[in-house]
């Protein structure tokens, strides 16, 4: 990891504030200088946290990071698992509002569907922090701040790595994450914005596999049947789908990482193992250890100290080529 970007696996990350779904504004701000924030005098505040689901090691690491940071900061955390359903998430937020929690953290499954429940929270003066994924709401004052990865930049970094790797010429399969989720929208869009300047790079198939390993495998199997001979690259929106695709490529009698270049996003330990084994060529980090940053922001929000707090606080990510995998695998925290 670059020292300028991260300190000890997610604590004290460098974040930048940027515009929604883009990278227009580059105002930089250091948030968190290591460790969770203890909010003096508000130690036993109750925070409601609703997660998207529990479907991957990335998501588990994200949940654990929030739980541990809340405990370290002395908060009482109420946790709800959305089980990959937006309606469950909205119900959980409504329930937190009825219970009169002091603040709510939402890791939203999808960008839309949030206006009504956020308006309810605002009427009850309950501040909301959006974590990991972004929302699209009519009125930005419905939440205090967003903290998470710059998923637009991740897709851009992936495309730039690919352009160099294939000298501007390749036939690509894209495995998309779940539809309507901000990382899916951003990783899809920014990847295309880079490759449009390289007409030799062609996307020959693009399908959703919902960020899931099994779906990644199933979707890749179908694409291999339809276009097997043409496929030169798989660009998966996360490592889990890439690992599923690797299994499908092997089952089709081809060598992932050699016959077909595999490129993904997240930087999970399992992706590093696949790179060391020569089956994955690159992963772009999307760091799930966002709990300390979230709790630091919650501490400031509860203390009424939000002056100058950026609306978007984006964590910077790093690109890992397979050539460095063996050297850094031991330092991976998730
Ligand atoms: O929102 C972050 C993305 O969601 C991660 O890339 C992925 O693994 C998860 O499902």
JSON list of N, CA and C in Angstrom, two decimals, residues 2 58 61 100 172 196 219 232-233 249:
[
{"chain": "A", "resi": 2, "resn": "UNK", "atom": "N", "xyz": [0.43, 2.26, -0.69]},
{"chain": "A", "resi": 2, "resn": "UNK", "atom": "CA", "xyz": [1.19, 3.51, -0.70]},
{"chain": "A", "resi": 2, "resn": "UNK", "atom": "C", "xyz": [1.02, 4.20, 0.64]},
{"chain": "A", "resi": 58, "resn": "UNK", "atom": "N", "xyz": [-15.74, -9.40, 1.54]},
{"chain": "A", "resi": 58, "resn": "UNK", "atom": "CA", "xyz": [-15.61, -7.93, 1.54]},
{"chain": "A", "resi": 58, "resn": "UNK", "atom": "C", "xyz": [-16.67, -7.31, 2.45]},
{"chain": "A", "resi": 61, "resn": "UNK", "atom": "N", "xyz": [-16.04, -8.00, 6.09]},
{"chain": "A", "resi": 61, "resn": "UNK", "atom": "CA", "xyz": [-14.96, -7.14, 6.61]},
{"chain": "A", "resi": 61, "resn": "UNK", "atom": "C", "xyz": [-15.49, -5.72, 6.86]},
{"chain": "A", "resi": 100, "resn": "UNK", "atom": "N", "xyz": [-35.87, 6.05, 17.89]},
{"chain": "A", "resi": 100, "resn": "UNK", "atom": "CA", "xyz": [-35.24, 7.30, 18.34]},
{"chain": "A", "resi": 100, "resn": "UNK", "atom": "C", "xyz": [-33.73, 7.20, 18.52]},
{"chain": "A", "resi": 172, "resn": "UNK", "atom": "N", "xyz": [-13.21, -7.71, -24.74]},
{"chain": "A", "resi": 172, "resn": "UNK", "atom": "CA", "xyz": [-13.42, -7.74, -23.29]},
{"chain": "A", "resi": 172, "resn": "UNK", "atom": "C", "xyz": [-14.83, -8.20, -22.93]},
{"chain": "A", "resi": 196, "resn": "UNK", "atom": "N", "xyz": [-12.99, 4.39, -24.57]},
{"chain": "A", "resi": 196, "resn": "UNK", "atom": "CA", "xyz": [-13.53, 5.00, -25.80]},
{"chain": "A", "resi": 196, "resn": "UNK", "atom": "C", "xyz": [-12.41, 5.69, -26.60]},
{"chain": "A", "resi": 219, "resn": "UNK", "atom": "N", "xyz": [-22.64, -16.82, -15.11]},
{"chain": "A", "resi": 219, "resn": "UNK", "atom": "CA", "xyz": [-22.70, -15.86, -16.23]},
{"chain": "A", "resi": 219, "resn": "UNK", "atom": "C", "xyz": [-21.51, -16.09, -17.17]},
{"chain": "A", "resi": 232, "resn": "UNK", "atom": "N", "xyz": [-10.73, -12.27, -24.76]},
{"chain": "A", "resi": 232, "resn": "UNK", "atom": "CA", "xyz": [-9.32, -12.07, -24.40]},
{"chain": "A", "resi": 232, "resn": "UNK", "atom": "C", "xyz": [-9.15, -11.52, -22.97]},
{"chain": "A", "resi": 233, "resn": "UNK", "atom": "N", "xyz": [-10.21, -10.86, -22.49]},
{"chain": "A", "resi": 233, "resn": "UNK", "atom": "CA", "xyz": [-10.11, -10.22, -21.16]},
{"chain": "A", "resi": 233, "resn": "UNK", "atom": "C", "xyz": [-11.45, -10.34, -20.44]},
{"chain": "A", "resi": 249, "resn": "UNK", "atom": "N", "xyz": [-13.65, -20.39, -16.50]},
{"chain": "A", "resi": 249, "resn": "UNK", "atom": "CA", "xyz": [-12.62, -20.44, -17.56]},
{"chain": "A", "resi": 249, "resn": "UNK", "atom": "C", "xyz": [-11.85, -21.76, -17.46]}
]
